[in-house]
Amino acid sequence: MPKIKYITAAAFLISMILFPVCHLLAAEDYWLNHDEESLENCRECHLPHDEKVAHDAHMIVECEACHLQKIIPVKDPKSKRVSWQFDSKPGKEDNLADLAFAVCEENCQRCHFKGNQVGAAAMALPAKSVLCMPCHPATFSVGDTTTIVSLFVFLLGIISLVSIWISGKPVADRKTGFGKRVGKPGLSVFGTILFSRLPAIIKALAFDALLQRRLYRQSRSRWIIHSLIFFPFVFRFSWGIVALLSSLWLPEKQLAWAMLDKNYPVGAFLFDLTGVMVISGVILAMFRRAFRKTENLPGLPKHDWPASSLIGGIIIIGFILEGMRIAMTGSPEGAQYAFIGYGISRFFAGISDLTNIYGYIWYCHAIFTGAFLAYLPFSRMLHIIMAPVVLAMNAGREFAGKVK
């Protein structure tokens, strides 16, 4: 055991000596040769930060712009990437060794301040939390006030509904203890799996919950409208989960960072396309409800105007934010594939205080999203949570009845 301690201590001392030397050589190579490819040297030893650490993927920001001392972040006019310049002062000798040491505290303030010239929001915004997961590649975080408040109200509503459901039993069953009433559904779920009901449940979830088979049989027009809203969220959520897990488990793979890149052509196009689909679905749903008030199909919830308005507001503000971001960053390569956001960015081009406004619009977008989540347990759109549960339970019971 003592030998292991000595070996560990020696390895630590060697690393403390070699790492600064490695950083110094990389900085000197760039400083003397102005070789842009030398910037990739960081990736030979260091993996990119996940979004929870850096609050964003920062795909157009060079590592050195955040981690080198005594430098000034600058935007390259051609590539639109945020690079760096050495903060050289007249009469003072440049010391490359100062460049070599990385700093990690409070570096956000280098770019995120009012009047910055690199196209960064004046506010250092929080990482996208679990609140954003239905629409964006986000993080497993609950740190900002909007997420905390909306999740609290949402969980309070869900708990209230579950308590009503548990207490809503016949008089004969109310004498049963609370533990047995709660335990009964739990045992039913386990029994569903143990008695081979799982295939039937999976089939019901796939065809009825995901593909909306029952809705299609009742009303094809409502199925189309519902699909325009539902399937884009399924796609966005799936994309986000794959991107998040890839960045956490496979950070060395380029695919993860391409999926997190807002200017990645495929992602930029598909996210704008799905946004247009959601807006179209909301408009058609409102139009249909306004002009066909008498139609009320059995087993289907009525139109929820506040929920539809919140969804529409979330998407519209999201498009505005995208346009502002593209304008702020100077329309980097790939941004033109976000056809809606790119078109909106043309209206914002030339606005000098855009970086100061962006943070407020971002929080407005977050508040709309939080309001929708908080309202969900009390709205008619609660079926997006309850329908899969009910369908799974019904499928299990039907299968059990056939077996008997």
mmCIF file of C-alpha atoms in Angstrom:
data_model
loop_
_atom_site.group_PDB
_atom_site.id
_atom_site.type_symbol
_atom_site.label_atom_id
_atom_site.label_comp_id
_atom_site.label_asym_id
_atom_site.label_seq_id
_atom_site.Cartn_x
_atom_site.Cartn_y
_atom_site.Cartn_z
ATOM 1 C CA MET A 1 0.000 0.000 0.000
ATOM 2 C CA PRO A 2 2.774 2.583 0.738
ATOM 3 C CA LYS A 3 4.264 1.934 -2.731
ATOM 4 C CA ILE A 4 0.912 2.732 -4.353
ATOM 5 C CA LYS A 5 0.745 6.027 -2.445
ATOM 6 C CA TYR A 6 4.265 6.980 -3.610
ATOM 7 C CA ILE A 7 3.435 6.083 -7.218
ATOM 8 C CA THR A 8 0.226 8.161 -7.068
ATOM 9 C CA ALA A 9 2.068 11.141 -5.605
ATOM 10 C CA ALA A 10 4.798 10.885 -8.258
ATOM 11 C CA ALA A 11 2.208 10.693 -11.051
ATOM 12 C CA PHE A 12 0.476 13.771 -9.670
ATOM 13 C CA LEU A 13 3.724 15.770 -9.548
ATOM 14 C CA ILE A 14 4.626 14.758 -13.110
ATOM 15 C CA SER A 15 1.179 15.792 -14.356
ATOM 16 C CA MET A 16 1.519 19.173 -12.640
ATOM 17 C CA ILE A 17 4.791 19.715 -14.513
ATOM 18 C CA LEU A 18 3.801 18.349 -17.929
ATOM 19 C CA PHE A 19 0.305 19.866 -18.302
ATOM 20 C CA PRO A 20 1.448 23.514 -18.156
ATOM 21 C CA VAL A 21 4.271 22.646 -20.591
ATOM 22 C CA CYS A 22 1.739 21.066 -22.960
ATOM 23 C CA HIS A 23 -0.465 24.170 -22.749
ATOM 24 C CA LEU A 24 2.527 26.443 -23.281
ATOM 25 C CA LEU A 25 3.669 24.587 -26.410
ATOM 26 C CA ALA A 26 0.166 24.677 -27.879
ATOM 27 C CA ALA A 27 -0.202 28.405 -27.232
ATOM 28 C CA GLU A 28 3.277 29.128 -28.597
ATOM 29 C CA ASP A 29 2.569 27.096 -31.745
ATOM 30 C CA TYR A 30 -0.533 29.186 -32.412
ATOM 31 C CA TRP A 31 1.101 32.478 -31.446
ATOM 32 C CA LEU A 32 4.208 32.030 -33.597
ATOM 33 C CA ASN A 33 2.769 30.175 -36.596
ATOM 34 C CA HIS A 34 -0.838 31.447 -36.517
ATOM 35 C CA ASP A 35 -1.876 27.907 -37.422
ATOM 36 C CA GLU A 36 -5.622 27.557 -37.009
ATOM 37 C CA GLU A 37 -5.331 23.752 -36.964
ATOM 38 C CA SER A 38 -3.315 23.955 -33.766
ATOM 39 C CA LEU A 39 -6.530 24.908 -31.976
ATOM 40 C CA GLU A 40 -7.641 21.289 -32.364
ATOM 41 C CA ASN A 41 -4.831 20.239 -30.025
ATOM 42 C CA CYS A 42 -7.126 20.819 -27.059
ATOM 43 C CA ARG A 43 -9.363 17.962 -28.207
ATOM 44 C CA GLU A 44 -6.439 15.527 -28.109
ATOM 45 C CA CYS A 45 -6.471 15.630 -24.301
ATOM 46 C CA HIS A 46 -9.727 17.312 -23.308
ATOM 47 C CA LEU A 47 -13.313 16.349 -24.108
ATOM 48 C CA PRO A 48 -15.907 19.095 -24.687
ATOM 49 C CA HIS A 49 -18.016 20.266 -21.761
ATOM 50 C CA ASP A 50 -21.546 18.956 -21.564
ATOM 51 C CA GLU A 51 -24.290 21.570 -21.531
ATOM 52 C CA LYS A 52 -24.871 21.318 -17.797
ATOM 53 C CA VAL A 53 -21.299 22.495 -17.158
ATOM 54 C CA ALA A 54 -21.061 25.146 -19.888
ATOM 55 C CA HIS A 55 -24.818 26.030 -19.968
ATOM 56 C CA ASP A 56 -24.650 25.610 -23.754
ATOM 57 C CA ALA A 57 -22.637 23.589 -26.239
ATOM 58 C CA HIS A 58 -20.783 26.756 -27.394
ATOM 59 C CA MET A 59 -20.173 25.130 -30.758
ATOM 60 C CA ILE A 60 -18.868 28.328 -32.386
ATOM 61 C CA VAL A 61 -16.577 29.279 -29.489
ATOM 62 C CA GLU A 62 -12.917 28.203 -29.375
ATOM 63 C CA CYS A 63 -11.773 26.561 -26.131
ATOM 64 C CA GLU A 64 -9.035 29.181 -25.709
ATOM 65 C CA ALA A 65 -11.547 32.022 -25.671
ATOM 66 C CA CYS A 66 -12.732 30.802 -22.259
ATOM 67 C CA HIS A 67 -9.718 29.065 -20.762
ATOM 68 C CA LEU A 68 -6.642 31.165 -21.550
ATOM 69 C CA GLN A 69 -5.576 34.048 -19.368
ATOM 70 C CA LYS A 70 -5.034 37.635 -20.474
ATOM 71 C CA ILE A 71 -6.773 37.263 -23.809
ATOM 72 C CA ILE A 72 -9.672 39.086 -25.456
ATOM 73 C CA PRO A 73 -12.485 37.071 -27.141
ATOM 74 C CA VAL A 74 -13.053 38.247 -30.722
ATOM 75 C CA LYS A 75 -15.373 37.120 -33.510
ATOM 76 C CA ASP A 76 -13.789 36.054 -36.771
ATOM 77 C CA PRO A 77 -15.545 38.038 -39.550
ATOM 78 C CA LYS A 78 -15.367 35.120 -42.009
ATOM 79 C CA SER A 79 -16.079 31.997 -40.000
ATOM 80 C CA LYS A 80 -18.226 33.828 -37.365
ATOM 81 C CA ARG A 81 -16.451 31.771 -34.707
ATOM 82 C CA VAL A 82 -15.426 33.341 -31.407
ATOM 83 C CA SER A 83 -11.649 33.159 -31.201
ATOM 84 C CA TRP A 84 -9.125 35.160 -29.173
ATOM 85 C CA GLN A 85 -6.391 37.785 -29.243
ATOM 86 C CA PHE A 86 -3.566 38.269 -26.789
ATOM 87 C CA ASP A 87 -4.125 41.280 -24.533
ATOM 88 C CA SER A 88 -0.826 42.929 -25.336
ATOM 89 C CA LYS A 89 -0.078 46.277 -23.679
ATOM 90 C CA PRO A 90 2.454 48.836 -24.964
ATOM 91 C CA GLY A 91 5.802 48.688 -23.190
ATOM 92 C CA LYS A 92 5.046 45.315 -21.629
ATOM 93 C CA GLU A 93 6.717 42.132 -22.786
ATOM 94 C CA ASP A 94 4.295 39.393 -23.859
ATOM 95 C CA ASN A 95 4.647 36.330 -21.694
ATOM 96 C CA LEU A 96 3.357 33.204 -23.402
ATOM 97 C CA ALA A 97 3.538 31.330 -20.127
ATOM 98 C CA ASP A 98 0.654 33.467 -18.905
ATOM 99 C CA LEU A 99 -1.356 32.237 -21.856
ATOM 100 C CA ALA A 100 -0.735 28.628 -20.973
ATOM 101 C CA PHE A 101 -2.575 28.494 -17.645
ATOM 102 C CA ALA A 102 -6.251 27.793 -17.813
ATOM 103 C CA VAL A 103 -8.785 29.613 -15.665
ATOM 104 C CA CYS A 104 -12.326 28.381 -15.162
ATOM 105 C CA GLU A 105 -13.974 30.794 -12.722
ATOM 106 C CA GLU A 106 -16.172 33.671 -13.855
ATOM 107 C CA ASN A 107 -15.011 33.424 -17.456
ATOM 108 C CA CYS A 108 -18.577 33.871 -18.689
ATOM 109 C CA GLN A 109 -18.186 37.602 -18.066
ATOM 110 C CA ARG A 110 -15.613 37.818 -20.850
ATOM 111 C CA CYS A 111 -18.375 37.583 -23.448
ATOM 112 C CA HIS A 112 -21.652 37.954 -21.580
ATOM 113 C CA PHE A 113 -21.869 41.672 -20.864
ATOM 114 C CA LYS A 114 -23.753 44.617 -22.296
ATOM 115 C CA GLY A 115 -22.357 45.884 -25.573
ATOM 116 C CA ASN A 116 -20.145 42.861 -26.285
ATOM 117 C CA GLN A 117 -18.869 42.456 -29.849
ATOM 118 C CA VAL A 118 -18.989 38.666 -30.130
ATOM 119 C CA GLY A 119 -22.762 38.236 -30.323
ATOM 120 C CA ALA A 120 -23.255 36.745 -26.853
ATOM 121 C CA ALA A 121 -26.332 37.461 -24.745
ATOM 122 C CA ALA A 122 -25.663 40.123 -22.130
ATOM 123 C CA MET A 123 -26.998 37.698 -19.491
ATOM 124 C CA ALA A 124 -25.231 34.434 -18.687
ATOM 125 C CA LEU A 125 -28.325 32.261 -19.046
ATOM 126 C CA PRO A 126 -28.869 29.004 -17.111
ATOM 127 C CA ALA A 127 -28.572 25.598 -18.737
ATOM 128 C CA LYS A 128 -31.705 24.272 -20.408
ATOM 129 C CA SER A 129 -33.381 22.205 -17.697
ATOM 130 C CA VAL A 130 -35.776 19.250 -17.666
ATOM 131 C CA LEU A 131 -38.487 21.805 -18.428
ATOM 132 C CA CYS A 132 -37.030 22.172 -21.940
ATOM 133 C CA MET A 133 -36.677 18.451 -22.744
ATOM 134 C CA PRO A 134 -39.904 18.058 -24.760
ATOM 135 C CA CYS A 135 -38.549 20.523 -27.339
ATOM 136 C CA HIS A 136 -34.773 20.842 -27.010
ATOM 137 C CA PRO A 137 -31.619 18.907 -26.218
ATOM 138 C CA ALA A 138 -31.551 19.877 -22.550
ATOM 139 C CA THR A 139 -29.991 18.679 -19.275
ATOM 140 C CA PHE A 140 -31.103 16.740 -16.211
ATOM 141 C CA SER A 141 -31.058 19.911 -14.118
ATOM 142 C CA VAL A 142 -33.576 21.810 -12.006
ATOM 143 C CA GLY A 143 -31.694 24.946 -11.060
ATOM 144 C CA ASP A 144 -33.562 28.034 -12.288
ATOM 145 C CA THR A 145 -36.562 29.582 -10.547
ATOM 146 C CA THR A 146 -38.964 29.052 -13.469
ATOM 147 C CA THR A 147 -38.316 25.306 -13.554
ATOM 148 C CA ILE A 148 -38.560 24.922 -9.773
ATOM 149 C CA VAL A 149 -41.869 26.796 -9.475
ATOM 150 C CA SER A 150 -43.523 25.141 -12.494
ATOM 151 C CA LEU A 151 -42.430 21.635 -11.432
ATOM 152 C CA PHE A 152 -43.716 22.266 -7.898
ATOM 153 C CA VAL A 153 -47.163 23.294 -9.178
ATOM 154 C CA PHE A 154 -47.189 20.402 -11.665
ATOM 155 C CA LEU A 155 -46.337 17.806 -9.020
ATOM 156 C CA LEU A 156 -48.869 19.330 -6.632
ATOM 157 C CA GLY A 157 -51.562 18.939 -9.295
ATOM 158 C CA ILE A 158 -50.552 15.357 -10.087
ATOM 159 C CA ILE A 159 -50.519 14.411 -6.385
ATOM 160 C CA SER A 160 -53.985 15.925 -5.969
ATOM 161 C CA LEU A 161 -55.314 13.924 -8.911
ATOM 162 C CA VAL A 162 -53.758 10.686 -7.642
ATOM 163 C CA SER A 163 -55.188 11.255 -4.168
ATOM 164 C CA ILE A 164 -58.658 11.797 -5.648
ATOM 165 C CA TRP A 165 -58.273 8.684 -7.775
ATOM 166 C CA ILE A 166 -57.218 6.593 -4.771
ATOM 167 C CA SER A 167 -60.003 7.935 -2.561
ATOM 168 C CA GLY A 168 -62.628 7.620 -5.305
ATOM 169 C CA LYS A 169 -63.631 4.054 -4.402
ATOM 170 C CA PRO A 170 -66.993 2.451 -3.568
ATOM 171 C CA VAL A 171 -68.126 2.770 0.043
ATOM 172 C CA ALA A 172 -67.276 -0.867 0.739
ATOM 173 C CA ASP A 173 -63.683 -0.297 -0.350
ATOM 174 C CA ARG A 174 -63.191 2.857 1.718
ATOM 175 C CA LYS A 175 -62.854 0.739 4.845
ATOM 176 C CA THR A 176 -59.723 -0.746 3.337
ATOM 177 C CA GLY A 177 -56.531 0.775 4.663
ATOM 178 C CA PHE A 178 -54.648 3.405 2.657
ATOM 179 C CA GLY A 179 -51.614 1.127 2.295
ATOM 180 C CA LYS A 180 -53.708 -1.640 0.728
ATOM 181 C CA ARG A 181 -55.432 0.786 -1.633
ATOM 182 C CA VAL A 182 -52.076 2.109 -2.798
ATOM 183 C CA GLY A 183 -50.507 -1.336 -2.841
ATOM 184 C CA LYS A 184 -53.271 -2.875 -4.926
ATOM 185 C CA PRO A 185 -52.524 -0.863 -8.093
ATOM 186 C CA GLY A 186 -48.829 -1.529 -7.611
ATOM 187 C CA LEU A 187 -49.384 -5.257 -7.367
ATOM 188 C CA SER A 188 -51.645 -5.058 -10.414
ATOM 189 C CA VAL A 189 -48.820 -3.568 -12.435
ATOM 190 C CA PHE A 190 -46.422 -6.319 -11.384
ATOM 191 C CA GLY A 191 -49.109 -8.901 -12.074
ATOM 192 C CA THR A 192 -49.540 -7.439 -15.546
ATOM 193 C CA ILE A 193 -45.932 -8.232 -16.327
ATOM 194 C CA LEU A 194 -45.806 -11.548 -14.502
ATOM 195 C CA PHE A 195 -48.885 -12.938 -16.257
ATOM 196 C CA SER A 196 -47.662 -12.194 -19.781
ATOM 197 C CA ARG A 197 -49.716 -9.052 -20.368
ATOM 198 C CA LEU A 198 -46.678 -7.020 -21.375
ATOM 199 C CA PRO A 199 -46.954 -7.721 -25.164
ATOM 200 C CA ALA A 200 -50.573 -6.549 -25.133
ATOM 201 C CA ILE A 201 -49.608 -3.400 -23.236
ATOM 202 C CA ILE A 202 -46.753 -2.625 -25.620
ATOM 203 C CA LYS A 203 -49.087 -3.099 -28.590
ATOM 204 C CA ALA A 204 -51.662 -0.749 -27.086
ATOM 205 C CA LEU A 205 -49.043 1.895 -26.312
ATOM 206 C CA ALA A 206 -47.538 1.640 -29.809
ATOM 207 C CA PHE A 207 -50.767 1.709 -31.835
ATOM 208 C CA ASP A 208 -53.179 3.619 -29.599
ATOM 209 C CA ALA A 209 -50.951 5.948 -27.563
ATOM 210 C CA LEU A 210 -48.163 6.656 -30.077
ATOM 211 C CA LEU A 211 -49.846 6.215 -33.481
ATOM 212 C CA GLN A 212 -53.270 7.386 -32.228
ATOM 213 C CA ARG A 213 -55.143 4.483 -33.874
ATOM 214 C CA ARG A 214 -58.405 5.032 -32.015
ATOM 215 C CA LEU A 215 -58.486 8.726 -32.842
ATOM 216 C CA TYR A 216 -57.833 7.926 -36.503
ATOM 217 C CA ARG A 217 -60.826 5.566 -36.553
ATOM 218 C CA GLN A 218 -63.109 8.150 -34.960
ATOM 219 C CA SER A 219 -62.074 11.248 -36.903
ATOM 220 C CA ARG A 220 -59.323 11.432 -39.513
ATOM 221 C CA SER A 221 -59.377 15.227 -39.577
ATOM 222 C CA ARG A 222 -58.782 15.398 -35.809
ATOM 223 C CA TRP A 223 -56.071 12.757 -36.164
ATOM 224 C CA ILE A 224 -54.235 14.917 -38.713
ATOM 225 C CA ILE A 225 -54.498 18.021 -36.505
ATOM 226 C CA HIS A 226 -53.421 16.093 -33.434
ATOM 227 C CA SER A 227 -50.515 14.527 -35.333
ATOM 228 C CA LEU A 228 -49.259 17.940 -36.441
ATOM 229 C CA ILE A 229 -48.871 18.844 -32.760
ATOM 230 C CA PHE A 230 -48.003 15.493 -31.188
ATOM 231 C CA PHE A 231 -45.431 13.928 -33.529
ATOM 232 C CA PRO A 232 -43.134 17.001 -33.691
ATOM 233 C CA PHE A 233 -42.796 16.877 -29.910
ATOM 234 C CA VAL A 234 -42.064 13.139 -30.057
ATOM 235 C CA PHE A 235 -39.341 13.798 -32.632
ATOM 236 C CA ARG A 236 -37.826 16.726 -30.730
ATOM 237 C CA PHE A 237 -37.839 14.842 -27.427
ATOM 238 C CA SER A 238 -36.216 11.785 -29.027
ATOM 239 C CA TRP A 239 -33.556 13.930 -30.724
ATOM 240 C CA GLY A 240 -32.822 15.723 -27.457
ATOM 241 C CA ILE A 241 -32.521 12.546 -25.399
ATOM 242 C CA VAL A 242 -30.155 10.926 -27.913
ATOM 243 C CA ALA A 243 -28.051 14.111 -28.058
ATOM 244 C CA LEU A 244 -27.931 14.461 -24.269
ATOM 245 C CA LEU A 245 -27.050 10.835 -23.526
ATOM 246 C CA SER A 246 -24.476 10.785 -26.340
ATOM 247 C CA SER A 247 -22.777 13.891 -24.961
ATOM 248 C CA LEU A 248 -22.652 12.280 -21.497
ATOM 249 C CA TRP A 249 -21.698 8.714 -22.452
ATOM 250 C CA LEU A 250 -19.948 9.145 -25.818
ATOM 251 C CA PRO A 251 -18.460 12.664 -25.721
ATOM 252 C CA GLU A 252 -15.616 11.598 -28.014
ATOM 253 C CA LYS A 253 -18.079 10.963 -30.872
ATOM 254 C CA GLN A 254 -18.764 13.829 -33.253
ATOM 255 C CA LEU A 255 -22.429 12.853 -33.667
ATOM 256 C CA ALA A 256 -23.308 14.022 -30.149
ATOM 257 C CA TRP A 257 -21.949 17.510 -30.742
ATOM 258 C CA ALA A 258 -23.468 17.748 -34.210
ATOM 259 C CA MET A 259 -26.883 17.039 -32.664
ATOM 260 C CA LEU A 260 -26.268 19.730 -30.027
ATOM 261 C CA ASP A 261 -25.149 22.242 -32.650
ATOM 262 C CA LYS A 262 -28.018 24.658 -33.375
ATOM 263 C CA ASN A 263 -26.472 25.390 -36.796
ATOM 264 C CA TYR A 264 -26.131 21.742 -37.821
ATOM 265 C CA PRO A 265 -27.981 21.738 -41.182
ATOM 266 C CA VAL A 266 -30.099 18.616 -40.563
ATOM 267 C CA GLY A 267 -31.094 19.629 -37.048
ATOM 268 C CA ALA A 268 -31.683 23.274 -37.982
ATOM 269 C CA PHE A 269 -34.029 22.315 -40.828
ATOM 270 C CA LEU A 270 -35.960 19.611 -38.955
ATOM 271 C CA PHE A 271 -36.451 21.700 -35.823
ATOM 272 C CA ASP A 272 -37.872 24.588 -37.861
ATOM 273 C CA LEU A 273 -40.044 22.178 -39.854
ATOM 274 C CA THR A 274 -41.480 20.611 -36.699
ATOM 275 C CA GLY A 275 -42.079 24.074 -35.243
ATOM 276 C CA VAL A 276 -44.091 25.011 -38.328
ATOM 277 C CA MET A 277 -46.057 21.753 -37.982
ATOM 278 C CA VAL A 278 -46.980 22.545 -34.364
ATOM 279 C CA ILE A 279 -48.095 26.084 -35.222
ATOM 280 C CA SER A 280 -50.160 24.727 -38.124
ATOM 281 C CA GLY A 281 -51.779 22.130 -35.859
ATOM 282 C CA VAL A 282 -52.658 24.724 -33.200
ATOM 283 C CA ILE A 283 -54.192 27.084 -35.776
ATOM 284 C CA LEU A 284 -56.211 24.279 -37.389
ATOM 285 C CA ALA A 285 -57.417 23.066 -33.977
ATOM 286 C CA MET A 286 -58.587 26.556 -33.013
ATOM 287 C CA PHE A 287 -60.220 27.079 -36.399
ATOM 288 C CA ARG A 288 -61.973 23.727 -36.247
ATOM 289 C CA ARG A 289 -63.264 24.340 -32.734
ATOM 290 C CA ALA A 290 -64.471 27.849 -33.581
ATOM 291 C CA PHE A 291 -66.477 26.768 -36.626
ATOM 292 C CA ARG A 292 -67.540 23.250 -35.610
ATOM 293 C CA LYS A 293 -68.714 23.728 -32.029
ATOM 294 C CA THR A 294 -71.430 21.089 -32.198
ATOM 295 C CA GLU A 295 -69.081 18.179 -32.862
ATOM 296 C CA ASN A 296 -68.221 16.260 -29.722
ATOM 297 C CA LEU A 297 -66.832 12.797 -30.305
ATOM 298 C CA PRO A 298 -67.280 10.284 -27.446
ATOM 299 C CA GLY A 299 -64.204 9.614 -25.340
ATOM 300 C CA LEU A 300 -62.278 12.613 -26.693
ATOM 301 C CA PRO A 301 -61.514 15.757 -24.652
ATOM 302 C CA LYS A 302 -62.834 19.141 -25.725
ATOM 303 C CA HIS A 303 -60.518 21.770 -27.110
ATOM 304 C CA ASP A 304 -58.486 23.582 -24.443
ATOM 305 C CA TRP A 305 -57.983 27.187 -25.546
ATOM 306 C CA PRO A 306 -55.489 28.243 -22.810
ATOM 307 C CA ALA A 307 -53.286 25.191 -23.451
ATOM 308 C CA SER A 308 -53.326 25.735 -27.227
ATOM 309 C CA SER A 309 -52.511 29.404 -26.748
ATOM 310 C CA LEU A 310 -49.563 28.563 -24.496
ATOM 311 C CA ILE A 311 -48.201 26.005 -26.985
ATOM 312 C CA GLY A 312 -48.536 28.487 -29.838
ATOM 313 C CA GLY A 313 -46.862 31.206 -27.773
ATOM 314 C CA ILE A 314 -43.970 28.901 -26.863
ATOM 315 C CA ILE A 315 -43.263 28.058 -30.515
ATOM 316 C CA ILE A 316 -43.643 31.642 -31.781
ATOM 317 C CA ILE A 317 -41.326 33.049 -29.116
ATOM 318 C CA GLY A 318 -38.923 30.196 -29.872
ATOM 319 C CA PHE A 319 -38.768 31.244 -33.527
ATOM 320 C CA ILE A 320 -38.148 34.858 -32.487
ATOM 321 C CA LEU A 321 -35.329 33.715 -30.204
ATOM 322 C CA GLU A 322 -33.809 31.683 -33.020
ATOM 323 C CA GLY A 323 -33.907 34.674 -35.343
ATOM 324 C CA MET A 324 -32.274 36.871 -32.694
ATOM 325 C CA ARG A 325 -29.546 34.286 -32.064
ATOM 326 C CA ILE A 326 -28.723 33.959 -35.771
ATOM 327 C CA ALA A 327 -28.598 37.743 -36.155
ATOM 328 C CA MET A 328 -26.431 38.157 -33.041
ATOM 329 C CA THR A 329 -23.915 35.525 -34.122
ATOM 330 C CA GLY A 330 -23.688 36.885 -37.672
ATOM 331 C CA SER A 331 -25.460 34.026 -39.481
ATOM 332 C CA PRO A 332 -22.801 31.317 -39.062
ATOM 333 C CA GLU A 333 -22.499 28.476 -41.552
ATOM 334 C CA GLY A 334 -25.523 26.176 -41.465
ATOM 335 C CA ALA A 335 -27.872 28.748 -39.923
ATOM 336 C CA GLN A 336 -29.608 29.304 -43.269
ATOM 337 C CA TYR A 337 -31.102 25.806 -43.039
ATOM 338 C CA ALA A 338 -33.222 27.046 -40.130
ATOM 339 C CA PHE A 339 -35.456 28.635 -42.747
ATOM 340 C CA ILE A 340 -37.908 30.314 -40.348
ATOM 341 C CA GLY A 341 -35.299 31.550 -37.889
ATOM 342 C CA TYR A 342 -33.016 32.694 -40.702
ATOM 343 C CA GLY A 343 -35.841 34.660 -42.294
ATOM 344 C CA ILE A 344 -36.706 36.302 -38.969
ATOM 345 C CA SER A 345 -33.019 37.142 -38.392
ATOM 346 C CA ARG A 346 -33.152 39.457 -41.427
ATOM 347 C CA PHE A 347 -35.517 41.725 -39.478
ATOM 348 C CA PHE A 348 -33.096 41.868 -36.531
ATOM 349 C CA ALA A 349 -29.968 42.551 -38.587
ATOM 350 C CA GLY A 350 -28.336 45.825 -37.589
ATOM 351 C CA ILE A 351 -30.048 46.210 -34.188
ATOM 352 C CA SER A 352 -27.243 47.274 -31.874
ATOM 353 C CA ASP A 353 -28.738 46.331 -28.486
ATOM 354 C CA LEU A 354 -29.985 42.906 -29.573
ATOM 355 C CA THR A 355 -27.688 41.123 -27.109
ATOM 356 C CA ASN A 356 -29.254 43.103 -24.241
ATOM 357 C CA ILE A 357 -32.815 42.132 -25.239
ATOM 358 C CA TYR A 358 -32.145 38.448 -25.920
ATOM 359 C CA GLY A 359 -32.041 37.371 -22.266
ATOM 360 C CA TYR A 360 -35.443 38.871 -21.482
ATOM 361 C CA ILE A 361 -37.063 37.141 -24.477
ATOM 362 C CA TRP A 362 -35.370 33.876 -23.406
ATOM 363 C CA TYR A 363 -36.937 34.119 -19.940
ATOM 364 C CA CYS A 364 -40.308 34.964 -21.520
ATOM 365 C CA HIS A 365 -40.017 31.730 -23.524
ATOM 366 C CA ALA A 366 -39.141 29.819 -20.344
ATOM 367 C CA ILE A 367 -42.065 31.349 -18.410
ATOM 368 C CA PHE A 368 -44.538 30.350 -21.152
ATOM 369 C CA THR A 369 -43.148 26.793 -21.000
ATOM 370 C CA GLY A 370 -43.351 26.723 -17.204
ATOM 371 C CA ALA A 371 -46.903 28.060 -17.289
ATOM 372 C CA PHE A 372 -47.952 25.269 -19.659
ATOM 373 C CA LEU A 373 -46.404 22.604 -17.418
ATOM 374 C CA ALA A 374 -48.015 24.083 -14.296
ATOM 375 C CA TYR A 375 -51.401 24.266 -16.034
ATOM 376 C CA LEU A 376 -51.217 20.751 -17.475
ATOM 377 C CA PRO A 377 -52.626 18.775 -14.469
ATOM 378 C CA PHE A 378 -55.646 21.104 -14.369
ATOM 379 C CA SER A 379 -56.301 21.189 -18.128
ATOM 380 C CA ARG A 380 -58.066 18.972 -20.642
ATOM 381 C CA MET A 381 -54.656 18.178 -22.096
ATOM 382 C CA LEU A 382 -53.880 16.015 -19.095
ATOM 383 C CA HIS A 383 -54.800 13.131 -21.403
ATOM 384 C CA ILE A 384 -51.268 13.249 -22.859
ATOM 385 C CA ILE A 385 -50.154 11.811 -19.499
ATOM 386 C CA MET A 386 -53.195 9.812 -18.457
ATOM 387 C CA ALA A 387 -54.114 8.259 -21.830
ATOM 388 C CA PRO A 388 -51.045 5.952 -22.015
ATOM 389 C CA VAL A 389 -51.678 4.835 -18.420
ATOM 390 C CA VAL A 390 -55.357 4.100 -19.060
ATOM 391 C CA LEU A 391 -54.629 2.363 -22.361
ATOM 392 C CA ALA A 392 -51.998 0.161 -20.728
ATOM 393 C CA MET A 393 -54.333 -0.783 -17.872
ATOM 394 C CA ASN A 394 -57.222 -1.514 -20.232
ATOM 395 C CA ALA A 395 -54.995 -3.616 -22.485
ATOM 396 C CA GLY A 396 -53.842 -5.649 -19.511
ATOM 397 C CA ARG A 397 -57.397 -6.228 -18.327
ATOM 398 C CA GLU A 398 -58.648 -7.199 -21.807
ATOM 399 C CA PHE A 399 -55.800 -9.667 -22.156
ATOM 400 C CA ALA A 400 -56.543 -11.135 -18.721
ATOM 401 C CA GLY A 401 -60.212 -11.496 -19.677
ATOM 402 C CA LYS A 402 -59.361 -13.369 -22.862
ATOM 403 C CA VAL A 403 -57.039 -15.743 -20.985
ATOM 404 C CA LYS A 404 -59.811 -16.577 -18.521
#
